[in-house]
Amino acid sequence: MEKEESQAPPISRDASEHPVPAPWRPAVREIVQAFARHDYQLGAGVPGVDPIPLEKAERIGQYIREYGEELIALPDETWNSSVCTWTGSRWDLLVDLWTRSEGRSDLVLALQVSEDADGFRFSVHMVYVP
């Protein structure tokens, strides 16, 4: 089923909330895996994802440490509650993060996705509790 989902086209450009499109999920998973390893600047890089400036990476790390739980890789269930919304010029994504002791946590990863000549570009906005 994952292969079939990964070939689905991105969502249309309307302002209502939609599930995160399947083709974008691998990049989001890689970002979260890096954060789970405490690599908040994405030092190894993630294809299609903008580097995270040091100051922002430090804030992300601080928020996660202050939350006090250990992040884990995203399970498939995260896509049931994570959403994206077209803003008129880009998509905003809110992805529920998971921790070892809580499962789905109160933390979310906020990203912005835009189109460029190579496809889609992801930019990490922040990790926080809404």
N, CA, C and O atoms as a MOPAC input file, in Angstrom:
PM7 MOZYME 1SCF
protein

 N      0.81600 1    -1.18900 1     0.00000 1
 C      0.00000 1     0.00000 1     0.00000 1
 C      0.86600 1     1.26100 1     0.00000 1
 O      0.50500 1     2.24800 1    -0.64100 1
 N      1.99400 1     1.24700 1     0.70300 1
 C      2.86600 1     2.42100 1     0.74700 1
 C      3.32800 1     2.79900 1    -0.64900 1
 O      3.38400 1     3.98500 1    -0.97400 1
 N      3.66300 1     1.81700 1    -1.48700 1
 C      4.10700 1     2.11700 1    -2.84400 1
 C      2.99600 1     2.81900 1    -3.62100 1
 O      3.24700 1     3.78600 1    -4.34000 1
 N      1.78700 1     2.33100 1    -3.47300 1
 C      0.64900 1     2.94100 1    -4.15100 1
 C      0.44600 1     4.37800 1    -3.66900 1
 O      0.21800 1     5.27600 1    -4.47900 1
 N      0.52600 1     4.60200 1    -2.34100 1
 C      0.36300 1     5.94500 1    -1.79300 1
 C      1.45900 1     6.88100 1    -2.27400 1
 O      1.19400 1     8.05400 1    -2.53600 1
 N      2.69200 1     6.38400 1    -2.39600 1
 C      3.80000 1     7.25700 1    -2.75900 1
 C      3.67300 1     7.77500 1    -4.18200 1
 O      4.33900 1     8.74500 1    -4.54500 1
 N      2.82700 1     7.14500 1    -4.99900 1
 C      2.63000 1     7.60000 1    -6.36500 1
 C      1.44200 1     8.54700 1    -6.48900 1
 O      1.14000 1     9.02400 1    -7.58300 1
 N      0.76800 1     8.82200 1    -5.37500 1
 C     -0.38500 1     9.72400 1    -5.40100 1
 C      0.08100 1    11.14200 1    -5.66700 1
 O      1.13400 1    11.54000 1    -5.16700 1
 N     -0.67200 1    11.92100 1    -6.44000 1
 C     -0.27500 1    13.30700 1    -6.70800 1
 C     -0.44600 1    14.17100 1    -5.46200 1
 O     -1.25000 1    13.84100 1    -4.59000 1
 N      0.30000 1    15.27600 1    -5.36600 1
 C      0.09500 1    16.18600 1    -4.24300 1
 C     -1.32100 1    16.73600 1    -4.25500 1
 O     -2.02400 1    16.65600 1    -5.26300 1
 N     -1.72100 1    17.28100 1    -3.15100 1
 C     -3.08900 1    17.77600 1    -3.01300 1
 C     -3.32800 1    19.01900 1    -3.85400 1
 O     -2.39500 1    19.67400 1    -4.31700 1
 N     -4.58600 1    19.31600 1    -4.03300 1
 C     -4.94800 1    20.52800 1    -4.76600 1
 C     -4.69800 1    21.74600 1    -3.88500 1
 O     -4.45600 1    21.63900 1    -2.68200 1
 N     -4.76400 1    22.87200 1    -4.51300 1
 C     -4.50200 1    24.12700 1    -3.80600 1
 C     -5.80800 1    24.75500 1    -3.32400 1
 O     -6.30100 1    25.71800 1    -3.91100 1
 N     -6.34900 1    24.20400 1    -2.26500 1
 C     -7.48400 1    24.85900 1    -1.63300 1
 C     -7.16800 1    25.04000 1    -0.15800 1
 O     -6.27700 1    24.37500 1     0.37100 1
 N     -7.87200 1    25.91500 1     0.49700 1
 C     -7.51600 1    26.35500 1     1.84500 1
 C     -7.94300 1    25.40200 1     2.95600 1
 O     -7.63200 1    25.65800 1     4.11900 1
 N     -8.64000 1    24.31800 1     2.64400 1
 C     -9.04900 1    23.40900 1     3.70700 1
 C     -7.89300 1    22.48900 1     4.10000 1
 O     -6.94400 1    22.30400 1     3.33800 1
 N     -7.99000 1    21.92200 1     5.28900 1
 C     -6.95100 1    21.00200 1     5.75900 1
 C     -7.06500 1    19.67100 1     5.03100 1
 O     -8.15900 1    19.18000 1     4.75500 1
 N     -5.90100 1    19.10200 1     4.72900 1
 C     -5.81100 1    17.80500 1     4.07600 1
 C     -4.74700 1    16.97300 1     4.77000 1
 O     -3.89300 1    17.52200 1     5.46600 1
 N     -4.78300 1    15.65800 1     4.59400 1
 C     -3.67500 1    14.84200 1     5.09000 1
 C     -2.37900 1    15.22800 1     4.37300 1
 O     -2.40900 1    15.74200 1     3.25500 1
 N     -1.26300 1    14.98000 1     5.01800 1
 C      0.03200 1    15.23300 1     4.39100 1
 C      0.15300 1    14.29400 1     3.19100 1
 O      0.00800 1    13.08200 1     3.34900 1
 N      0.41600 1    14.82600 1     1.99700 1
 C      0.50900 1    13.96400 1     0.80700 1
 C      1.59500 1    12.89300 1     0.95700 1
 O      2.68700 1    13.16400 1     1.45600 1
 N      1.28200 1    11.70400 1     0.52600 1
 C      2.20600 1    10.57400 1     0.64900 1
 C      3.58500 1    10.85200 1     0.05400 1
 O      4.57400 1    10.42600 1     0.65100 1
 N      3.71600 1    11.53800 1    -1.08100 1
 C      5.06700 1    11.77100 1    -1.61400 1
 C      5.93900 1    12.65000 1    -0.72100 1
 O      7.16200 1    12.63300 1    -0.85900 1
 N      5.34600 1    13.41000 1     0.18100 1
 C      6.11700 1    14.27700 1     1.07300 1
 C      6.53500 1    13.57700 1     2.36100 1
 O      7.42000 1    14.06000 1     3.06700 1
 N      5.91800 1    12.46000 1     2.66900 1
 C      6.13500 1    11.80700 1     3.96100 1
 C      7.56500 1    11.31200 1     4.17700 1
 O      8.05300 1    11.41700 1     5.30200 1
 N      8.26900 1    10.78100 1     3.17600 1
 C      9.64600 1    10.34700 1     3.42900 1
 C     10.55800 1    11.48300 1     3.89800 1
 O     11.37800 1    11.27000 1     4.79100 1
 N     10.43900 1    12.66400 1     3.33000 1
 C     11.26300 1    13.79600 1     3.76500 1
 C     10.93100 1    14.17300 1     5.20900 1
 O     11.82700 1    14.44900 1     6.00600 1
 N      9.64500 1    14.18100 1     5.53700 1
 C      9.23400 1    14.52400 1     6.90700 1
 C      9.77300 1    13.47900 1     7.87400 1
 O     10.26000 1    13.82500 1     8.95000 1
 N      9.69200 1    12.21600 1     7.50700 1
 C     10.23400 1    11.13800 1     8.35900 1
 C     11.73100 1    11.34000 1     8.60100 1
 O     12.20600 1    11.17700 1     9.72500 1
 N     12.47600 1    11.69500 1     7.54600 1
 C     13.91500 1    11.90000 1     7.69500 1
 C     14.23200 1    13.06400 1     8.62200 1
 O     15.17300 1    12.98900 1     9.41200 1
 N     13.46200 1    14.13100 1     8.53500 1
 C     13.66000 1    15.27000 1     9.43400 1
 C     13.47600 1    14.82600 1    10.88200 1
 O     14.30400 1    15.12700 1    11.74200 1
 N     12.39300 1    14.11300 1    11.14300 1
 C     12.10000 1    13.68100 1    12.51300 1
 C     13.15300 1    12.68600 1    12.99200 1
 O     13.54700 1    12.73100 1    14.15700 1
 N     13.61300 1    11.79800 1    12.13100 1
 C     14.67000 1    10.86500 1    12.53200 1
 C     15.93600 1    11.61800 1    12.91800 1
 O     16.60600 1    11.24100 1    13.88000 1
 N     16.27400 1    12.67300 1    12.18600 1
 C     17.43900 1    13.48800 1    12.53700 1
 C     17.22300 1    14.14200 1    13.90500 1
 O     18.13100 1    14.14700 1    14.73600 1
 N     16.04100 1    14.68700 1    14.14200 1
 C     15.75700 1    15.31400 1    15.42700 1
 C     15.83400 1    14.28600 1    16.56400 1
 O     16.30700 1    14.60700 1    17.65400 1
 N     15.38000 1    13.07100 1    16.32000 1
 C     15.45100 1    12.02300 1    17.33900 1
 C     16.90500 1    11.69400 1    17.68200 1
 O     17.19400 1    11.23100 1    18.78500 1
 N     17.82600 1    11.93700 1    16.72900 1
 C     19.26600 1    11.73800 1    16.97300 1
 C     19.92700 1    13.01600 1    17.50500 1
 O     21.15100 1    13.07400 1    17.63200 1
 N     19.13400 1    14.02300 1    17.81000 1
 C     19.60800 1    15.32200 1    18.30600 1
 C     20.36500 1    16.09500 1    17.23100 1
 O     21.19300 1    16.94700 1    17.55200 1
 N     20.09400 1    15.81100 1    15.98000 1
 C     20.69700 1    16.53300 1    14.85500 1
 C     19.68400 1    17.57300 1    14.38000 1
 O     18.97700 1    17.36100 1    13.39500 1
 N     19.62500 1    18.68600 1    15.08400 1
 C     18.60400 1    19.69100 1    14.82600 1
 C     18.94600 1    20.60000 1    13.64800 1
 O     18.09000 1    21.34800 1    13.17600 1
 N     20.18400 1    20.54100 1    13.17200 1
 C     20.57600 1    21.32100 1    11.99900 1
 C     20.53500 1    20.49500 1    10.72300 1
 O     20.84700 1    21.00200 1     9.64500 1
 N     20.15300 1    19.22200 1    10.83600 1
 C     20.12000 1    18.29600 1     9.70200 1
 C     21.50700 1    18.23600 1     9.05100 1
 O     21.65900 1    18.42000 1     7.84300 1
 N     22.49900 1    17.97700 1     9.88300 1
 C     23.89100 1    17.98500 1     9.45000 1
 C     24.18800 1    17.09300 1     8.26600 1
 O     25.01300 1    17.45200 1     7.42600 1
 N     23.54600 1    15.94400 1     8.17000 1
 C     23.77100 1    15.03500 1     7.04600 1
 C     22.97400 1    15.45900 1     5.82300 1
 O     23.17600 1    14.93400 1     4.72800 1
 N     22.07000 1    16.40800 1     6.01200 1
 C     21.22900 1    16.86100 1     4.91100 1
 C     20.07900 1    15.92000 1     4.65300 1
 O     20.17000 1    14.71600 1     4.88900 1
 N     19.00500 1    16.48300 1     4.16800 1
 C     17.83200 1    15.71800 1     3.75100 1
 C     17.46700 1    16.25800 1     2.37200 1
 O     17.22700 1    17.45600 1     2.22700 1
 N     17.42100 1    15.40100 1     1.36400 1
 C     17.10600 1    15.89100 1     0.01900 1
 C     15.79800 1    16.67000 1    -0.01400 1
 O     14.77300 1    16.21200 1     0.49200 1
 N     15.84800 1    17.85700 1    -0.61900 1
 C     14.66700 1    18.69200 1    -0.75700 1
 C     14.34300 1    19.53600 1     0.45700 1
 O     13.35800 1    20.27400 1     0.45300 1
 N     15.16900 1    19.43800 1     1.51000 1
 C     14.90700 1    20.17700 1     2.74000 1
 C     15.98500 1    21.24600 1     2.92000 1
 O     17.17800 1    20.95800 1     2.83200 1
 N     15.55300 1    22.47400 1     3.17200 1
 C     16.49200 1    23.56600 1     3.40400 1
 C     17.27800 1    23.31400 1     4.68300 1
 O     16.73000 1    22.79000 1     5.65300 1
 N     18.56400 1    23.68200 1     4.69600 1
 C     19.33000 1    23.57900 1     5.94600 1
 C     18.68200 1    24.44000 1     7.02600 1
 O     18.06200 1    25.46200 1     6.73000 1
 N     18.82900 1    24.02400 1     8.26100 1
 C     18.25000 1    24.77200 1     9.37300 1
 C     19.35000 1    25.65200 1     9.96700 1
 O     20.39000 1    25.14300 1    10.38600 1
 N     19.12900 1    26.96000 1    10.00600 1
 C     20.13800 1    27.84600 1    10.59400 1
 C     20.42100 1    27.47500 1    12.04700 1
 O     19.54400 1    26.97700 1    12.75400 1
 N     21.64300 1    27.72000 1    12.48000 1
 C     22.08300 1    27.33100 1    13.81600 1
 C     21.16100 1    27.86400 1    14.91300 1
 O     20.79100 1    27.11200 1    15.81500 1
 N     20.78500 1    29.12900 1    14.85800 1
 C     19.94900 1    29.70800 1    15.90700 1
 C     18.59900 1    28.98800 1    15.99700 1
 O     18.12400 1    28.69100 1    17.09300 1
 N     17.99600 1    28.71500 1    14.86300 1
 C     16.71700 1    27.99600 1    14.85600 1
 C     16.90200 1    26.56600 1    15.35800 1
 O     16.07400 1    26.06400 1    16.11900 1
 N     17.98100 1    25.91100 1    14.93800 1
 C     18.25600 1    24.53900 1    15.38800 1
 C     18.43300 1    24.49300 1    16.90400 1
 O     17.95800 1    23.56300 1    17.55600 1
 N     19.10200 1    25.47300 1    17.45600 1
 C     19.28100 1    25.52500 1    18.91000 1
 C     17.94500 1    25.70000 1    19.62100 1
 O     17.71600 1    25.08100 1    20.66100 1
 N     17.05600 1    26.53600 1    19.07600 1
 C     15.72200 1    26.72000 1    19.68000 1
 C     14.92000 1    25.42900 1    19.61700 1
 O     14.26000 1    25.05700 1    20.58700 1
 N     14.97600 1    24.74300 1    18.47600 1
 C     14.25800 1    23.47500 1    18.33900 1
 C     14.75300 1    22.48000 1    19.37800 1
 O     13.95900 1    21.84700 1    20.07400 1
 N     16.06800 1    22.34700 1    19.47800 1
 C     16.64600 1    21.43800 1    20.47000 1
 C     16.23700 1    21.80300 1    21.88600 1
 O     15.93400 1    20.92300 1    22.69300 1
 N     16.22600 1    23.09800 1    22.19500 1
 C     15.83700 1    23.56000 1    23.52100 1
 C     14.38200 1    23.20600 1    23.81200 1
 O     14.07600 1    22.72300 1    24.90200 1
 N     13.47600 1    23.43800 1    22.85500 1
 C     12.06100 1    23.12400 1    23.06100 1
 C     11.86000 1    21.62400 1    23.29000 1
 O     11.07500 1    21.21900 1    24.14800 1
 N     12.56600 1    20.81600 1    22.52700 1
 C     12.42000 1    19.36600 1    22.68700 1
 C     12.97100 1    18.92700 1    24.04600 1
 O     12.34700 1    18.11700 1    24.73100 1
 N     14.12900 1    19.45100 1    24.43900 1
 C     14.69500 1    19.09800 1    25.75600 1
 C     13.76700 1    19.53400 1    26.88100 1
 O     13.54500 1    18.78700 1    27.83400 1
 N     13.22500 1    20.74500 1    26.77000 1
 C     12.31200 1    21.24500 1    27.80800 1
 C     11.03000 1    20.42900 1    27.88200 1
 O     10.43000 1    20.30400 1    28.95000 1
 N     10.61300 1    19.87700 1    26.75800 1
 C      9.42700 1    19.02300 1    26.76600 1
 C      9.67600 1    17.79100 1    27.62900 1
 O      8.76400 1    17.28800 1    28.28400 1
 N     10.92300 1    17.30900 1    27.62500 1
 C     11.32900 1    16.27200 1    28.56900 1
 C     11.07000 1    14.83700 1    28.15700 1
 O     11.13800 1    13.93800 1    28.99500 1
 N     10.77500 1    14.60200 1    26.89400 1
 C     10.53600 1    13.23600 1    26.42100 1
 C     11.43000 1    12.94400 1    25.22600 1
 O     11.88000 1    13.86100 1    24.53800 1
 N     11.68500 1    11.66800 1    24.98300 1
 C     12.55400 1    11.24000 1    23.88700 1
 C     11.75300 1    11.05200 1    22.59800 1
 O     10.84500 1    10.22400 1    22.53900 1
 N     12.09800 1    11.82900 1    21.56400 1
 C     11.43500 1    11.67400 1    20.26400 1
 C     11.76900 1    10.32200 1    19.65800 1
 O     12.86100 1     9.78800 1    19.85500 1
 N     10.81800 1     9.77900 1    18.92000 1
 C     11.04300 1     8.53800 1    18.17300 1
 C     10.62200 1     8.76000 1    16.71800 1
 O      9.98900 1     9.76200 1    16.38300 1
 N     10.98600 1     7.80900 1    15.87200 1
 C     10.59800 1     7.86800 1    14.46100 1
 C      9.07700 1     7.89800 1    14.35200 1
 O      8.36600 1     7.38100 1    15.21400 1
 N      8.60100 1     8.50500 1    13.28900 1
 C      7.15400 1     8.62700 1    13.09200 1
 C      6.54000 1     7.29000 1    12.70900 1
 O      6.97300 1     6.66000 1    11.74400 1
 N      5.53800 1     6.85300 1    13.45600 1
 C      4.79100 1     5.66900 1    13.04000 1
 C      3.78600 1     6.05900 1    11.95800 1
 O      3.51500 1     7.24300 1    11.75800 1
 N      3.24500 1     5.08700 1    11.27600 1
 C      2.25400 1     5.36300 1    10.23100 1
 C      1.03500 1     6.10700 1    10.77900 1
 O      0.39000 1     6.85500 1    10.04500 1
 N      0.71300 1     5.91200 1    12.05800 1
 C     -0.45900 1     6.55900 1    12.65100 1
 C     -0.36700 1     8.08300 1    12.63900 1
 O     -1.38900 1     8.76500 1    12.71000 1
 N      0.83400 1     8.61600 1    12.55100 1
 C      0.95800 1    10.07900 1    12.58800 1
 C      0.22700 1    10.74000 1    11.43100 1
 O     -0.21300 1    11.88400 1    11.54200 1
 N      0.09700 1    10.02100 1    10.31600 1
 C     -0.55400 1    10.62200 1     9.14000 1
 C     -2.06100 1    10.71600 1     9.31300 1
 O     -2.72600 1    11.39900 1     8.53300 1
 N     -2.61600 1    10.04600 1    10.31900 1
 C     -4.05200 1    10.14300 1    10.59200 1
 C     -4.43200 1    11.49400 1    11.19800 1
 O     -5.58000 1    11.92500 1    11.08500 1
 N     -3.47000 1    12.16000 1    11.84000 1
 C     -3.78800 1    13.41400 1    12.52600 1
 C     -2.95700 1    14.60400 1    12.04600 1
 O     -3.24500 1    15.74200 1    12.41600 1
 N     -1.94900 1    14.36400 1    11.24300 1
 C     -1.12000 1    15.45100 1    10.72200 1
 C     -1.79000 1    16.04600 1     9.48200 1
 O     -2.44500 1    15.33800 1     8.71800 1
 N     -1.61700 1    17.35500 1     9.29500 1
 C     -2.35600 1    18.04700 1     8.23600 1
 C     -1.47900 1    19.01400 1     7.45500 1
 O     -0.40800 1    19.42300 1     7.90300 1
 N     -1.97300 1    19.36500 1     6.26600 1
 C     -1.35800 1    20.44000 1     5.50100 1
 C     -2.47100 1    21.33500 1     4.96400 1
 O     -3.59800 1    20.89900 1     4.73000 1
 N     -2.11000 1    22.60200 1     4.77800 1
 C     -3.05600 1    23.60600 1     4.31200 1
 C     -2.37100 1    24.49700 1     3.28600 1
 O     -1.24500 1    24.94200 1     3.50500 1
 N     -3.03200 1    24.75600 1     2.18700 1
 C     -2.52400 1    25.68100 1     1.17200 1
 C     -2.77700 1    27.10600 1     1.66800 1
 O     -3.88600 1    27.43300 1     2.09100 1
 N     -1.73600 1    27.95700 1     1.61300 1
 C     -1.85200 1    29.32500 1     2.12800 1
 C     -1.99400 1    30.35600 1     1.01400 1
 O     -2.15600 1    31.54400 1     1.29300 1
 N     -1.93700 1    29.92800 1    -0.21800 1
 C     -1.99700 1    30.84700 1    -1.34300 1
 C     -0.67100 1    30.93500 1    -2.07200 1
 O     -0.62700 1    31.27600 1    -3.25400 1
 N      0.42400 1    30.62500 1    -1.36100 1
 C      1.74500 1    30.64100 1    -1.99100 1
 C      2.59200 1    29.42900 1    -1.61500 1
 O      3.62800 1    29.17900 1    -2.23000 1
 N      2.15500 1    28.68000 1    -0.60900 1
 C      2.87000 1    27.48800 1    -0.13700 1
 C      1.90600 1    26.65100 1     0.68900 1
 O      0.77800 1    27.06100 1     0.96000 1
 N      2.37300 1    25.46400 1     1.08600 1
 C      1.61900 1    24.61700 1     2.00700 1
 C      2.24700 1    24.72700 1     3.38800 1
 O      3.47200 1    24.74800 1     3.51000 1
 N      1.42900 1    24.79700 1     4.42300 1
 C      1.88000 1    24.71000 1     5.80800 1
 C      1.51100 1    23.33000 1     6.32000 1
 O      0.37000 1    22.89000 1     6.17300 1
 N      2.47100 1    22.65100 1     6.91800 1
 C      2.25400 1    21.31800 1     7.47000 1
 C      2.38700 1    21.36600 1     8.97800 1
 O      3.26300 1    22.05100 1     9.50700 1
 N      1.52800 1    20.64700 1     9.66700 1
 C      1.64800 1    20.39400 1    11.09800 1
 C      1.66400 1    18.88700 1    11.27400 1
 O      0.68700 1    18.19800 1    10.98300 1
 N      2.80100 1    18.38700 1    11.76100 1
 C      3.01100 1    16.95100 1    11.89400 1
 C      3.11500 1    16.60800 1    13.37100 1
 O      3.96400 1    17.14900 1    14.08000 1
 N      2.25600 1    15.71500 1    13.83200 1
 C      2.31100 1    15.27700 1    15.22100 1
 C      3.57800 1    14.46700 1    15.44900 1
 O      3.90900 1    13.57400 1    14.66900 1
 N      4.28800 1    14.79400 1    16.53900 1
 C      5.50300 1    14.06800 1    16.88800 1
 C      5.19600 1    13.04300 1    17.96600 1
 O      4.24900 1    13.19400 1    18.73700 1
 N      6.00800 1    12.00600 1    18.00600 1
 C      5.80200 1    10.88200 1    18.91700 1
 C      7.01000 1    10.74200 1    19.82800 1
 O      8.14500 1    11.00700 1    19.43100 1
 N      6.74000 1    10.31700 1    21.06900 1
 C      7.82600 1    10.07100 1    22.01400 1
 C      7.75200 1     8.63400 1    22.50700 1
 O      6.72600 1     7.96100 1    22.41000 1
 N      8.88200 1     8.20000 1    23.03900 1
 C      8.97900 1     6.80900 1    23.50200 1
 C      7.94000 1     6.50300 1    24.59000 1
 O      7.31800 1     5.44100 1    24.55400 1
 N      7.74500 1     7.39500 1    25.54000 1
 C      6.85300 1     7.06400 1    26.65600 1
 C      5.39600 1     7.45600 1    26.42700 1
 O      4.50200 1     6.85400 1    27.02100 1
 N      5.14100 1     8.44500 1    25.58400 1
 C      3.76700 1     8.91800 1    25.40900 1
 C      3.05200 1     8.37000 1    24.18700 1
 O      1.82200 1     8.32900 1    24.15100 1
 N      3.81300 1     7.95000 1    23.18800 1
 C      3.19800 1     7.73200 1    21.88300 1
 C      3.02200 1     9.10200 1    21.25200 1
 O      3.95500 1     9.90500 1    21.25300 1
 N      1.84800 1     9.38000 1    20.71500 1
 C      1.62400 1    10.71200 1    20.14500 1
 C      1.72400 1    11.75300 1    21.24500 1
 O      1.04100 1    11.66200 1    22.26500 1
 N      2.57200 1    12.73400 1    21.03100 1
 C      2.82100 1    13.74900 1    22.04500 1
 C      2.04300 1    15.02300 1    21.71500 1
 O      1.29200 1    15.08100 1    20.74200 1
 N      2.24400 1    16.03000 1    22.54600 1
 C      1.66700 1    17.34800 1    22.28100 1
 C      2.53300 1    18.15400 1    21.32900 1
 O      2.08700 1    19.18000 1    20.81400 1
 N      3.76500 1    17.71100 1    21.08200 1
 C      4.67100 1    18.42000 1    20.18200 1
 C      4.24800 1    18.25500 1    18.73100 1
 O      3.77300 1    17.19500 1    18.32400 1
 N      4.43000 1    19.32400 1    17.95800 1
 C      4.22700 1    19.25000 1    16.51600 1
 C      5.45000 1    19.81900 1    15.81200 1
 O      6.16200 1    20.67200 1    16.34200 1
 N      5.66700 1    19.32700 1    14.61900 1
 C      6.67800 1    19.86500 1    13.71800 1
 C      5.93800 1    20.71100 1    12.69800 1
 O      5.06300 1    20.21100 1    11.99200 1
 N      6.28500 1    21.99100 1    12.61500 1
 C      5.68100 1    22.89300 1    11.63700 1
 C      6.66600 1    23.07300 1    10.48800 1
 O      7.82400 1    23.43500 1    10.69600 1
 N      6.18800 1    22.81300 1     9.27400 1
 C      7.00600 1    22.95000 1     8.06800 1
 C      6.26000 1    23.77300 1     7.04100 1
 O      5.04000 1    23.92200 1     7.09500 1
 N      7.01900 1    24.29900 1     6.11300 1
 C      6.44000 1    24.97300 1     4.96100 1
 C      6.97400 1    24.27200 1     3.71700 1
 O      8.15100 1    23.91800 1     3.65100 1
 N      6.10800 1    24.07500 1     2.73800 1
 C      6.48100 1    23.40600 1     1.50100 1
 C      6.13700 1    24.32600 1     0.33900 1
 O      5.02900 1    24.85500 1     0.25600 1
 N      7.09000 1    24.50600 1    -0.54300 1
 C      6.86400 1    25.32500 1    -1.73200 1
 C      7.35800 1    24.56200 1    -2.95400 1
 O      8.13200 1    23.61200 1    -2.84300 1
 N      6.90100 1    24.99300 1    -4.10300 1
 C      7.33900 1    24.38100 1    -5.35300 1
 C      8.53500 1    25.14800 1    -5.89000 1
 O      8.61800 1    26.37100 1    -5.77500 1
 N      9.46400 1    24.39600 1    -6.48500 1
 C     10.56400 1    25.02400 1    -7.21000 1
 C     10.81600 1    24.22000 1    -8.47900 1
 O     10.07300 1    23.28200 1    -8.77000 1
 N     11.82700 1    24.56400 1    -9.22100 1
 C     12.10800 1    23.91200 1   -10.50600 1
 C     12.37400 1    22.41400 1   -10.35400 1
 O     12.14700 1    21.64400 1   -11.28700 1
 N     12.85700 1    21.99900 1    -9.17700 1
 C     13.18600 1    20.58900 1    -8.94600 1
 C     12.06000 1    19.80300 1    -8.28700 1
 O     12.22000 1    18.61200 1    -8.02200 1
 N     10.93900 1    20.43600 1    -8.02000 1
 C      9.83100 1    19.75200 1    -7.35900 1
 C      9.35100 1    20.54500 1    -6.16700 1
 O      8.79700 1    21.63400 1    -6.31700 1
 N      9.56300 1    19.99900 1    -4.97600 1
 C      9.09600 1    20.63400 1    -3.75000 1
 C     10.26400 1    20.88700 1    -2.81500 1
 O     11.19300 1    20.08200 1    -2.73700 1
 N     10.21500 1    22.01500 1    -2.09800 1
 C     11.22100 1    22.38000 1    -1.10500 1
 C     10.53900 1    22.45600 1     0.25200 1
 O      9.47100 1    23.05000 1     0.40400 1
 N     11.18300 1    21.84200 1     1.22700 1
 C     10.67900 1    21.83900 1     2.60000 1
 C     11.52900 1    22.77700 1     3.43200 1
 O     12.75300 1    22.81000 1     3.30500 1
 N     10.87000 1    23.52900 1     4.27400 1
 C     11.56900 1    24.42600 1     5.19000 1
 C     10.99100 1    24.19900 1     6.59300 1
 O      9.79100 1    24.36500 1     6.81300 1
 N     11.84600 1    23.82200 1     7.52400 1
 C     11.39500 1    23.60000 1     8.90300 1
 C     11.14200 1    24.95500 1     9.53700 1
 O     12.00600 1    25.83200 1     9.53900 1
 N      9.94500 1    25.10600 1    10.07300 1
 C      9.60800 1    26.34700 1    10.75800 1
 C      9.94600 1    26.23500 1    12.23700 1
 O     10.70300 1    27.05300 1    12.75900 1
 N      9.38800 1    25.22100 1    12.92800 1
 C      9.63200 1    25.09000 1    14.35600 1
 C      9.05000 1    23.78400 1    14.87100 1
 O      8.24500 1    23.13700 1    14.20100 1
 N      9.47300 1    23.40400 1    16.07800 1
 C      8.86400 1    22.33700 1    16.85400 1
 C      8.31700 1    23.00700 1    18.09800 1
 O      9.02900 1    23.76000 1    18.76300 1
 N      7.05000 1    22.74000 1    18.42400 1
 C      6.44000 1    23.40800 1    19.56800 1
 C      5.17900 1    22.66600 1    20.00500 1
 O      4.71900 1    21.73000 1    19.35200 1
 N      4.63600 1    23.12400 1    21.14100 1
 C      3.33800 1    22.64200 1    21.61700 1
 C      2.33500 1    23.73500 1    21.27600 1
 O      2.42700 1    24.84400 1    21.80200 1
 N      1.36700 1    23.43300 1    20.39000 1
 C      0.39100 1    24.46300 1    20.02300 1
 C     -0.56300 1    24.80500 1    21.17000 1
 O     -1.43900 1    25.65500 1    21.01100 1

